[in-house]
GROMACS .gro file of N, CA, C and O in nm:
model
  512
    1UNK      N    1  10.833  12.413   9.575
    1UNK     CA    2  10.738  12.314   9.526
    1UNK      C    3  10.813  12.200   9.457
    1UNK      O    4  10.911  12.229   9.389
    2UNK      N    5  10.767  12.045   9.474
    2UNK     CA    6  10.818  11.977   9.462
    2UNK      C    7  10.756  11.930   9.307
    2UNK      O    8  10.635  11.925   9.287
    3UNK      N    9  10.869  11.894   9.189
    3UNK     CA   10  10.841  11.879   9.108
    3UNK      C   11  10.864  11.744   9.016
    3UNK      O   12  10.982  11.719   8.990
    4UNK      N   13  10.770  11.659   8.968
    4UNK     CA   14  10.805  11.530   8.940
    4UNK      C   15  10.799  11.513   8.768
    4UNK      O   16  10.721  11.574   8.694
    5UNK      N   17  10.890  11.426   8.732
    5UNK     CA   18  10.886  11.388   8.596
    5UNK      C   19  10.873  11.221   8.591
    5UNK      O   20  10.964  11.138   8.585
    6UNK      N   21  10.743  11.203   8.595
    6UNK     CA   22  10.722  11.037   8.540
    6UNK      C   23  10.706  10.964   8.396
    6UNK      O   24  10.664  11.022   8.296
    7UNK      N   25  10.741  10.842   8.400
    7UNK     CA   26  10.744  10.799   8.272
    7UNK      C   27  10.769  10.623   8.281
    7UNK      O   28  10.730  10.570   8.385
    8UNK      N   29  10.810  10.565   8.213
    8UNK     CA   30  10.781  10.407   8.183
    8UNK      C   31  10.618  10.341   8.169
    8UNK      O   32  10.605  10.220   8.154
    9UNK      N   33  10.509  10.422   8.176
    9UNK     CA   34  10.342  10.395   8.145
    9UNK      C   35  10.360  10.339   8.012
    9UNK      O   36  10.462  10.362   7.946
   10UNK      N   37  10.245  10.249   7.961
   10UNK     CA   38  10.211  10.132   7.863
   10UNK      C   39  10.152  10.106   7.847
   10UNK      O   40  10.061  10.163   7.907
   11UNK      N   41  10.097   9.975   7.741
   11UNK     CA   42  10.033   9.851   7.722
   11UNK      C   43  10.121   9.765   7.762
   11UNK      O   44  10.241   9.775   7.735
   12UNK      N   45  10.070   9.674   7.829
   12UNK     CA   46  10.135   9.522   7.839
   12UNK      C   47  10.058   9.402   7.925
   12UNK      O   48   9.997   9.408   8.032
   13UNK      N   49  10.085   9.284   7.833
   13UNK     CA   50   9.975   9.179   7.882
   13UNK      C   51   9.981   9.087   8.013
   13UNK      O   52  10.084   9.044   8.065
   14UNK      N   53   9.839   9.063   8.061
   14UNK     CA   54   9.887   9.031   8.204
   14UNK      C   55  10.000   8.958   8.204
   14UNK      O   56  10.046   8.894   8.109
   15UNK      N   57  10.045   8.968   8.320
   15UNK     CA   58  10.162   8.831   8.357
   15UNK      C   59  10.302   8.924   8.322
   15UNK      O   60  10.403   8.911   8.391
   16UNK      N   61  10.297   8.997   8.231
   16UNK     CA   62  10.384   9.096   8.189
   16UNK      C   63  10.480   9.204   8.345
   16UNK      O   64  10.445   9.190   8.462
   17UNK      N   65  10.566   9.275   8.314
   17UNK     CA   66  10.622   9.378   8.306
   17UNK      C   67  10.626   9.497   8.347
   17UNK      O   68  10.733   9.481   8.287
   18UNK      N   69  10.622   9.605   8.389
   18UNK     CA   70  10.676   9.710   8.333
   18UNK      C   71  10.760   9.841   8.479
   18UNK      O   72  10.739   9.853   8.600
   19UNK      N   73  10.820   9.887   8.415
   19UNK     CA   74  10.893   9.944   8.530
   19UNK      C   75  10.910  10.127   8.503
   19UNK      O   76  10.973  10.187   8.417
   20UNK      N   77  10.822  10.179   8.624
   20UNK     CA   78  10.802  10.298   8.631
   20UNK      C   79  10.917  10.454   8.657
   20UNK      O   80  10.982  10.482   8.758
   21UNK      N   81  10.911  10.496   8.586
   21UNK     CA   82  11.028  10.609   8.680
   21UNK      C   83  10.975  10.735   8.704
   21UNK      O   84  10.886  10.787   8.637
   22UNK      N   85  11.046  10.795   8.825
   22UNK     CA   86  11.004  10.900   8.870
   22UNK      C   87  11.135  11.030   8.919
   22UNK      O   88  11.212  11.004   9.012
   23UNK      N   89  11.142  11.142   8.856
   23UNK     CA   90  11.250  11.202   8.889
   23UNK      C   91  11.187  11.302   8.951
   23UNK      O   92  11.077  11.343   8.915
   24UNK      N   93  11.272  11.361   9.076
   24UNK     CA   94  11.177  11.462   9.124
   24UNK      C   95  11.314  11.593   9.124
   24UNK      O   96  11.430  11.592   9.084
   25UNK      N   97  11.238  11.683   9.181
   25UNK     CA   98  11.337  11.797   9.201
   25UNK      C   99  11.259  11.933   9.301
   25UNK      O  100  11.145  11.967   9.269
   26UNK      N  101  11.320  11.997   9.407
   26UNK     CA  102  11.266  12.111   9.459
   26UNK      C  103  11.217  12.068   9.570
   26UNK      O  104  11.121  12.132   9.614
   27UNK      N  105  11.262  11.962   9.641
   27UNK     CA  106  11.228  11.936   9.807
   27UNK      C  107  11.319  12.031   9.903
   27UNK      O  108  11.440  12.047   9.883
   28UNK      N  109  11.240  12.095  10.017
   28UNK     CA  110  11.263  12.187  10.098
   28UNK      C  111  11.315  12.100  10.236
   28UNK      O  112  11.347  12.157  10.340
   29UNK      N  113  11.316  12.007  10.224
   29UNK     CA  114  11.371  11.916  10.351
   29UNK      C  115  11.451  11.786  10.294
   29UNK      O  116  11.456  11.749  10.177
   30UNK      N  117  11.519  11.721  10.418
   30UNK     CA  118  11.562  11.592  10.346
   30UNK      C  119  11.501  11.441  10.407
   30UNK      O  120  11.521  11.321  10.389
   31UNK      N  121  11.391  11.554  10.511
   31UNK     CA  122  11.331  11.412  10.536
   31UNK      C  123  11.170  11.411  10.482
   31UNK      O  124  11.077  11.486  10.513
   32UNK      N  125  11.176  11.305  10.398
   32UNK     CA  126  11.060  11.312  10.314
   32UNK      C  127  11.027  11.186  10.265
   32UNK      O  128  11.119  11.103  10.264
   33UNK      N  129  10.905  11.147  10.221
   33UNK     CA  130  10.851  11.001  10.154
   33UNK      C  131  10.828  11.029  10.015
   33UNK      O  132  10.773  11.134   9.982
   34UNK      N  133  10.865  10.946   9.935
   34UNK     CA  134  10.782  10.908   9.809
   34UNK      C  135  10.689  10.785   9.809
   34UNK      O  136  10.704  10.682   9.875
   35UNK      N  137  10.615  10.808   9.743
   35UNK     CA  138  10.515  10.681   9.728
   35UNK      C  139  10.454  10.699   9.556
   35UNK      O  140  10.482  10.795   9.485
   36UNK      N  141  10.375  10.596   9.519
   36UNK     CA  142  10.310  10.579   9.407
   36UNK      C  143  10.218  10.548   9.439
   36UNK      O  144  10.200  10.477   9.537
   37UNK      N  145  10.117  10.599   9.353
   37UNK     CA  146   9.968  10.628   9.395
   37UNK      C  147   9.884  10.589   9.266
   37UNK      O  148   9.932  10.641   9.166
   38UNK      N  149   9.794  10.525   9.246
   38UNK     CA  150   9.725  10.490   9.113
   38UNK      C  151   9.543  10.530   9.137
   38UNK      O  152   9.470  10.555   9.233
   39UNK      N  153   9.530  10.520   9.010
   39UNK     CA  154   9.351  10.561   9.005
   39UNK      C  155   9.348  10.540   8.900
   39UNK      O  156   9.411  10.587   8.805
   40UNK      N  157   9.240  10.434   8.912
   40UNK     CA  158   9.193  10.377   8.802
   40UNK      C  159   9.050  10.458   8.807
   40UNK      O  160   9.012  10.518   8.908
   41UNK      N  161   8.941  10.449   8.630
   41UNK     CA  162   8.850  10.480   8.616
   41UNK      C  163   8.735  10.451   8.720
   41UNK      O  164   8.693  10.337   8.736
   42UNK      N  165   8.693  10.547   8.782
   42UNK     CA  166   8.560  10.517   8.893
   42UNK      C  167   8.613  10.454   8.997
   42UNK      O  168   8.534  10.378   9.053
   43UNK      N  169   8.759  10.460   9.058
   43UNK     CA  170   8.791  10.393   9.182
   43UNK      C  171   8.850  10.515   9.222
   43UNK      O  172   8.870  10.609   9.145
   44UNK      N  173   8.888  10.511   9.378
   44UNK     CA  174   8.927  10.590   9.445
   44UNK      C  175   9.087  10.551   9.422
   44UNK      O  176   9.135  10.447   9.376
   45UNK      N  177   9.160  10.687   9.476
   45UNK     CA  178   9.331  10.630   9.445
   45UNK      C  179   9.386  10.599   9.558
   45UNK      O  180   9.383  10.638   9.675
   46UNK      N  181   9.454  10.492   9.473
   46UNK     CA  182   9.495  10.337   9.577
   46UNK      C  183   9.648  10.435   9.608
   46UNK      O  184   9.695  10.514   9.526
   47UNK      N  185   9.711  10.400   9.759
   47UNK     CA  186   9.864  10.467   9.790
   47UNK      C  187   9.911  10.275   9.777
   47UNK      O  188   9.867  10.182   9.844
   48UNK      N  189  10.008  10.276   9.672
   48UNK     CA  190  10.075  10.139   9.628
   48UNK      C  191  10.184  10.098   9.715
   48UNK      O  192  10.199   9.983   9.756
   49UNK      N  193  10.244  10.176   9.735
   49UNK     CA  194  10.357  10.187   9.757
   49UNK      C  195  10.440  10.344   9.809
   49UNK      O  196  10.424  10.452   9.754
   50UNK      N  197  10.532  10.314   9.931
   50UNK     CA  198  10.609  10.428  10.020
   50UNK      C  199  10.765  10.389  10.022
   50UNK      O  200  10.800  10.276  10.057
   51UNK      N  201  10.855  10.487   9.984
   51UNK     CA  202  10.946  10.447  10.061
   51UNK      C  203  11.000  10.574  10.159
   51UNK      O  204  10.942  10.683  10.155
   52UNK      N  205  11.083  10.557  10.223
   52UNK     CA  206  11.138  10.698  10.317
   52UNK      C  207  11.260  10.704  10.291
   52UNK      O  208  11.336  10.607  10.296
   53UNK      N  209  11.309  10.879  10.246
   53UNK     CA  210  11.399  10.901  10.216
   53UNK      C  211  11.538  10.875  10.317
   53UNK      O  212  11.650  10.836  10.283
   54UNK      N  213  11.475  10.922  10.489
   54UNK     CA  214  11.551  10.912  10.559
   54UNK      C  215  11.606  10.743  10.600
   54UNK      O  216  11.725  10.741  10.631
   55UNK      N  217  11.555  10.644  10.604
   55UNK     CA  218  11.639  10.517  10.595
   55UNK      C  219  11.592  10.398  10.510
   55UNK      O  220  11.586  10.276  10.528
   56UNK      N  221  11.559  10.486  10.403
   56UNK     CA  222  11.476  10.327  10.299
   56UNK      C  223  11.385  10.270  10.322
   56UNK      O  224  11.341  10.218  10.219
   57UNK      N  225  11.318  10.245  10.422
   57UNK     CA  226  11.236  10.147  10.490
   57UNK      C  227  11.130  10.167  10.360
   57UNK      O  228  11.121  10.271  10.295
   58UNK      N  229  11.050  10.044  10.335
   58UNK     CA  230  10.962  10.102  10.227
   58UNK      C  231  10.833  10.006  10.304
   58UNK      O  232  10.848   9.920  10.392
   59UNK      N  233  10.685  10.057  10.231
   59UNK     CA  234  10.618   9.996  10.249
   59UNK      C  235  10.499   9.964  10.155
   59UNK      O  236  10.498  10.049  10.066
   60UNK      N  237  10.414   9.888  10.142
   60UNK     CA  238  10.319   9.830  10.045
   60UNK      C  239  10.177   9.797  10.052
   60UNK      O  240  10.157   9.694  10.117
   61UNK      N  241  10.104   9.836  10.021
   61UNK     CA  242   9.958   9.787  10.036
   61UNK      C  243   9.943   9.633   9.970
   61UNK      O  244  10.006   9.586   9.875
   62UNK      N  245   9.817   9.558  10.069
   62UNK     CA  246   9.832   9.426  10.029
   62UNK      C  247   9.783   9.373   9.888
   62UNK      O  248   9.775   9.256   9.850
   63UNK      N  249   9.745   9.525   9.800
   63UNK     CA  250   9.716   9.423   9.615
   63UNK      C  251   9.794   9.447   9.596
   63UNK      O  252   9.794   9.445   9.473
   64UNK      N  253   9.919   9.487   9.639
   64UNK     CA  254  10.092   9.459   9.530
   64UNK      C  255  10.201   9.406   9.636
   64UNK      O  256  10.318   9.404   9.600
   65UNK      N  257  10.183   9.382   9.705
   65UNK     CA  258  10.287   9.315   9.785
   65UNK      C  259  10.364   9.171   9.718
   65UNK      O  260  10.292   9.073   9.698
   66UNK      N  261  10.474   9.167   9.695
   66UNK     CA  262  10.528   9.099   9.639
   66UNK      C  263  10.498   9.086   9.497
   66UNK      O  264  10.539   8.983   9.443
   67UNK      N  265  10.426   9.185   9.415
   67UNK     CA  266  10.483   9.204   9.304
   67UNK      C  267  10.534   9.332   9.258
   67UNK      O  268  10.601   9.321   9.155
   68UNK      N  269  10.519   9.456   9.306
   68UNK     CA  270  10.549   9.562   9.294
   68UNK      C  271  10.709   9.577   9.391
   68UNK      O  272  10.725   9.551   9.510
   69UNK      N  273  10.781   9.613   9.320
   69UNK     CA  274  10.909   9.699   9.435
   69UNK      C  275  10.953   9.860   9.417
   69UNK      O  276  10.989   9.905   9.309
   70UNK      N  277  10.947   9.913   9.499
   70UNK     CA  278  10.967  10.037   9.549
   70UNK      C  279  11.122  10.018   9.575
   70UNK      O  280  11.181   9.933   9.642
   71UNK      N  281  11.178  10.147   9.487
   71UNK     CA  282  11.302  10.199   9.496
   71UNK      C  283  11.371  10.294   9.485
   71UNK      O  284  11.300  10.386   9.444
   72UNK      N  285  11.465  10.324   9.498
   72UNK     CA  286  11.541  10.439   9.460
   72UNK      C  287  11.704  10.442   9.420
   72UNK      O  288  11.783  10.372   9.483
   73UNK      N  289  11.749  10.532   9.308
   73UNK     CA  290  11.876  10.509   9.252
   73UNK      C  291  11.948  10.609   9.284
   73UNK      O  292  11.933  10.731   9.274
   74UNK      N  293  12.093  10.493   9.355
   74UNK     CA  294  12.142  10.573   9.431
   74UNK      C  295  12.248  10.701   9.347
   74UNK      O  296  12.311  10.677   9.243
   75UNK      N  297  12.249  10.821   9.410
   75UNK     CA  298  12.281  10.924   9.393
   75UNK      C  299  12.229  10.980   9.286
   75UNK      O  300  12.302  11.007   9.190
   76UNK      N  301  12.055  11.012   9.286
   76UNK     CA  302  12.013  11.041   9.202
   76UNK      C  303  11.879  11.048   9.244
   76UNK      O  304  11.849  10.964   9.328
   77UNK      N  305  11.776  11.142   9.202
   77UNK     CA  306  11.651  11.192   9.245
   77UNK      C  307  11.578  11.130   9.182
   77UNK      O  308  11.476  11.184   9.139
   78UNK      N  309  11.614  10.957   9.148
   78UNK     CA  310  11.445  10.872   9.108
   78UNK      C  311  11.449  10.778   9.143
   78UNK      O  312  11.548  10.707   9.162
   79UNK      N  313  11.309  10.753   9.164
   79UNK     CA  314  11.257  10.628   9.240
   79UNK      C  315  11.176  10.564   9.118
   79UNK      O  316  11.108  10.630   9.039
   80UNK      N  317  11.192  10.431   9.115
   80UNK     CA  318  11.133  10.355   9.028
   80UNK      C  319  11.034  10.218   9.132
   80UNK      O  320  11.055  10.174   9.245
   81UNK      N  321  10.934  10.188   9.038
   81UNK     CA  322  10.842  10.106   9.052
   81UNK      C  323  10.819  10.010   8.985
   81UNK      O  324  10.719   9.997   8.915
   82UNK      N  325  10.940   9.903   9.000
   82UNK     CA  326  10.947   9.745   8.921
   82UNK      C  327  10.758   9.707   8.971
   82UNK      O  328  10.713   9.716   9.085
   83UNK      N  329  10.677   9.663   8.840
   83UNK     CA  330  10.582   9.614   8.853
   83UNK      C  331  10.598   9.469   8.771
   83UNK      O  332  10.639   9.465   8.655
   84UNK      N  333  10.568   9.372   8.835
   84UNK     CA  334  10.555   9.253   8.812
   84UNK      C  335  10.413   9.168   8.832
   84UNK      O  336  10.313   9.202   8.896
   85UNK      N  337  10.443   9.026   8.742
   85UNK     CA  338  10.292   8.963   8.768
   85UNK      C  339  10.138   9.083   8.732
   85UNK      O  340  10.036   9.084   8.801
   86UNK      N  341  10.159   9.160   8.628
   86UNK     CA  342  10.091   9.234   8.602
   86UNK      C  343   9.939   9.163   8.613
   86UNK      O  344   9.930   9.049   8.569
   87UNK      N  345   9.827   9.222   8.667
   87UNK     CA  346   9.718   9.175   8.593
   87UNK      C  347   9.603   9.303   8.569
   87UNK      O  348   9.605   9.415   8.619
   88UNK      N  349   9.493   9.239   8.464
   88UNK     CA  350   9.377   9.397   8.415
   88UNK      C  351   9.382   9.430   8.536
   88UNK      O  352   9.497   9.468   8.554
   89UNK      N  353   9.322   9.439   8.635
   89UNK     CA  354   9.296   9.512   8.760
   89UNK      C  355   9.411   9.642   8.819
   89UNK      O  356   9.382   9.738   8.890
   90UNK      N  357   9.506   9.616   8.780
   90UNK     CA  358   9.645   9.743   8.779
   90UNK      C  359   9.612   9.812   8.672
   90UNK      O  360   9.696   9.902   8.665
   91UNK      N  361   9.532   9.822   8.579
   91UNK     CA  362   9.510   9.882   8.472
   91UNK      C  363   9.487  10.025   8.573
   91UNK      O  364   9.390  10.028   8.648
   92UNK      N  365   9.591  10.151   8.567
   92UNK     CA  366   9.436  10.289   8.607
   92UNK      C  367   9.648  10.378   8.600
   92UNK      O  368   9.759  10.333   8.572
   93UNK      N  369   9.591  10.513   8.644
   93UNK     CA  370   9.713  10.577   8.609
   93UNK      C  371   9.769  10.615   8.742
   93UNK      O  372   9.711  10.636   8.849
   94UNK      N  373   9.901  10.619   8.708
   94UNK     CA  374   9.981  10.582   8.817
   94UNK      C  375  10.100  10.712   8.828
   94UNK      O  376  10.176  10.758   8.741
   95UNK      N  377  10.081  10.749   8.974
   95UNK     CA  378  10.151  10.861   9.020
   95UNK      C  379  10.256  10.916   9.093
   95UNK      O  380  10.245  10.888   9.212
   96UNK      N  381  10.344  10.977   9.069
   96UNK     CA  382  10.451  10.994   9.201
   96UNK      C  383  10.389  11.087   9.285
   96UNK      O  384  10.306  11.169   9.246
   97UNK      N  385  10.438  11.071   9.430
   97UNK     CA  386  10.392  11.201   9.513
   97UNK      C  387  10.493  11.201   9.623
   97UNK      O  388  10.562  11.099   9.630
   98UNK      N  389  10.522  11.312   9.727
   98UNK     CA  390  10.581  11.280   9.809
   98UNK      C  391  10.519  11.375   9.944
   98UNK      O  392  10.469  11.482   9.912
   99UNK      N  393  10.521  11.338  10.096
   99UNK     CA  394  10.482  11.365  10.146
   99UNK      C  395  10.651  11.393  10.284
   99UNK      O  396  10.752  11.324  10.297
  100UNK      N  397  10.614  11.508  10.350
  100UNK     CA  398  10.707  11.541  10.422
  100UNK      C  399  10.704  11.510  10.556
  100UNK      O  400  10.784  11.555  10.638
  101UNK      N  401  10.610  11.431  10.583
  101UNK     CA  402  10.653  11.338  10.696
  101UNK      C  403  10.544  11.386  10.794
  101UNK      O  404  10.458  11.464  10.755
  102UNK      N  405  10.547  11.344  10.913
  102UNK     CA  406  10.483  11.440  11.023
  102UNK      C  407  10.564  11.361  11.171
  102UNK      O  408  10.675  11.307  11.163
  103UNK      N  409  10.491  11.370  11.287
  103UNK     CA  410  10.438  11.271  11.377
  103UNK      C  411  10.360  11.164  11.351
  103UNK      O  412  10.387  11.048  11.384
  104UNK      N  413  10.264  11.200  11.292
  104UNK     CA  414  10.173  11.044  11.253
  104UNK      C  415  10.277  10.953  11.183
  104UNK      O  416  10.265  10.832  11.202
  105UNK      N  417  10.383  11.001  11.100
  105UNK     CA  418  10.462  10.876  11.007
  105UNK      C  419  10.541  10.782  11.088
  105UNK      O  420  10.610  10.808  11.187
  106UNK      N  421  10.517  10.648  11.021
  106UNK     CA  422  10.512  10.630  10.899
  106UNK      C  423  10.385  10.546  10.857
  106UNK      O  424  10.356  10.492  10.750
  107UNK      N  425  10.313  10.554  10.988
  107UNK     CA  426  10.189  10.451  11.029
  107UNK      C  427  10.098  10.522  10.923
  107UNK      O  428  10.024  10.438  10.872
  108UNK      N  429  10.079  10.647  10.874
  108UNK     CA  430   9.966  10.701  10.797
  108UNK      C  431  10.004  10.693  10.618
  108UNK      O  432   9.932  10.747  10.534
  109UNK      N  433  10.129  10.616  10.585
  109UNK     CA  434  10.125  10.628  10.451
  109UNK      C  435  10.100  10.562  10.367
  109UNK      O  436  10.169  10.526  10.272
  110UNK      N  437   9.959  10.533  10.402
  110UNK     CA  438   9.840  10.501  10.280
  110UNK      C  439   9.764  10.611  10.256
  110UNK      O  440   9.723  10.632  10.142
  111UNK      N  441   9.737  10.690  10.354
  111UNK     CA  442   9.645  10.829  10.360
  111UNK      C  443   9.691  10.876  10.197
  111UNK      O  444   9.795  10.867  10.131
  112UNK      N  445   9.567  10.923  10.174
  112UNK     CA  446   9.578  11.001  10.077
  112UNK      C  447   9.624  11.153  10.064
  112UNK      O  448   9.695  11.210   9.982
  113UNK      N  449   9.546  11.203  10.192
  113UNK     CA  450   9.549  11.336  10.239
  113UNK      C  451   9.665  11.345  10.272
  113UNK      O  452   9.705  11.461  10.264
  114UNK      N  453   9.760  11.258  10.316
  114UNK     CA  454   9.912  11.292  10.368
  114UNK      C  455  10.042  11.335  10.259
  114UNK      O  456  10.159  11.362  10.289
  115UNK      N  457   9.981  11.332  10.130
  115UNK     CA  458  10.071  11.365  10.065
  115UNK      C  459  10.091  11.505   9.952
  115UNK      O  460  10.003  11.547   9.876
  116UNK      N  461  10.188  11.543   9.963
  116UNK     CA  462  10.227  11.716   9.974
  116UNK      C  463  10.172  11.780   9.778
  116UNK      O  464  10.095  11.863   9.729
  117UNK      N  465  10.260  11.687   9.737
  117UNK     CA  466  10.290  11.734   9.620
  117UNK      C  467  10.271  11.611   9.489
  117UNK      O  468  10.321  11.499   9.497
  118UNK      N  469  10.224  11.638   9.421
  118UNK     CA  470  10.190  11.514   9.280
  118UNK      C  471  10.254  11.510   9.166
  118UNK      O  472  10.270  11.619   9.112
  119UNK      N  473  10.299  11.410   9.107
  119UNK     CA  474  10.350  11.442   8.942
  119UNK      C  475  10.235  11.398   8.887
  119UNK      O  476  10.139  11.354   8.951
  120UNK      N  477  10.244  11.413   8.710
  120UNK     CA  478  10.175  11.453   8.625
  120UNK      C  479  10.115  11.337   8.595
  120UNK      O  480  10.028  11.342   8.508
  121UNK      N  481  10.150  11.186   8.668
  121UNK     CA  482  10.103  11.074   8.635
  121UNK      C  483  10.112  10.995   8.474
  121UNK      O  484  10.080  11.061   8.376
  122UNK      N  485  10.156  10.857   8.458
  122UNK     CA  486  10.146  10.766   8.366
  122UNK      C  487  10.080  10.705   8.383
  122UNK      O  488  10.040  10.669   8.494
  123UNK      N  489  10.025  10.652   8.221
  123UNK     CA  490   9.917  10.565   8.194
  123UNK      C  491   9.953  10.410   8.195
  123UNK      O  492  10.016  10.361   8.101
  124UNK      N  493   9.915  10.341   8.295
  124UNK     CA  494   9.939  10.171   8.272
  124UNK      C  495   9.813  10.076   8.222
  124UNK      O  496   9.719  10.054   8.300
  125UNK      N  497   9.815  10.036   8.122
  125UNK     CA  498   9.710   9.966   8.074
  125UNK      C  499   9.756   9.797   8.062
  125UNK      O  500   9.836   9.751   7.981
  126UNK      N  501   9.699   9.740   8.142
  126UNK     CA  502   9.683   9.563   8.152
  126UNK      C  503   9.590   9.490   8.058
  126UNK      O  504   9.471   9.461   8.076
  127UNK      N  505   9.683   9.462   7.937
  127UNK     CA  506   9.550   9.369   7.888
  127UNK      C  507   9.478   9.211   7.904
  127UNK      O  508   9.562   9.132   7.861
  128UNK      N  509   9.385   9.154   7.938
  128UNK     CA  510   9.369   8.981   7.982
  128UNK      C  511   9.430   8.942   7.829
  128UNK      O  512   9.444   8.824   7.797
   0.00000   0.00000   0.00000
């Protein structure tokens, strides 16, 4: 079982900041995705952001494209989530997960259902 430790969650005012981390540990393969996943109060959870372990390629849904970046540090089990151009609407809590791939990938990683395992999630709060 795959196990995540997140952290960098906040206050901070729009236009602001903040940059997420995610350490994982206990993957049974080496080909695998991380992504960040958010849910805000009374919305369904948004998949933000993917990257793939096997050649980086990352990908983005279109409310963070070009302000959010998806990454990972090399020789080391975390992926971070530079969030930029903050605004209230990113306000909701925000998750690591990773999913182990299939045939359908990499075309399905927005699915929600496609992903294996969850961390414990941080709180991001946007204030206007």
């Amino acid at each position: 079982e795959v196990q995540f430790v997140e952290s960098g969650g906040g206050l901070v005012q729009a236009g602001g900041s903040l940059r997420l981390s995610c350490t994982a540990s206990g993957f049974t393969s080496d080909r695998y995705y991380i992504s960040w996943i958010r849910q805000a109060p009374g919305k369904e959870r948004e998949v933000l952001a993917c990257i793939s372990r096997t050649d980086g390629s990352t990908y983005y849904a279109d409310s963070v494209k070009g302000r959010f970046t998806i990454s990972k540090n090399n020789g080391e089990n975390t992926w971070t989530l530079q969030m930029n151009s903050l605004k209230p609407e990113d306000t909701a809590n925000y998750y690591c997960a990773v999913s182990y791939g299939g045939s359908s990938w990499p075309w399905v990683w927005n699915k929600i259902y496609e992903y294996d395992y969850w961390g414990q999630g941080t709180q991001v709060t946007v204030s206007a």
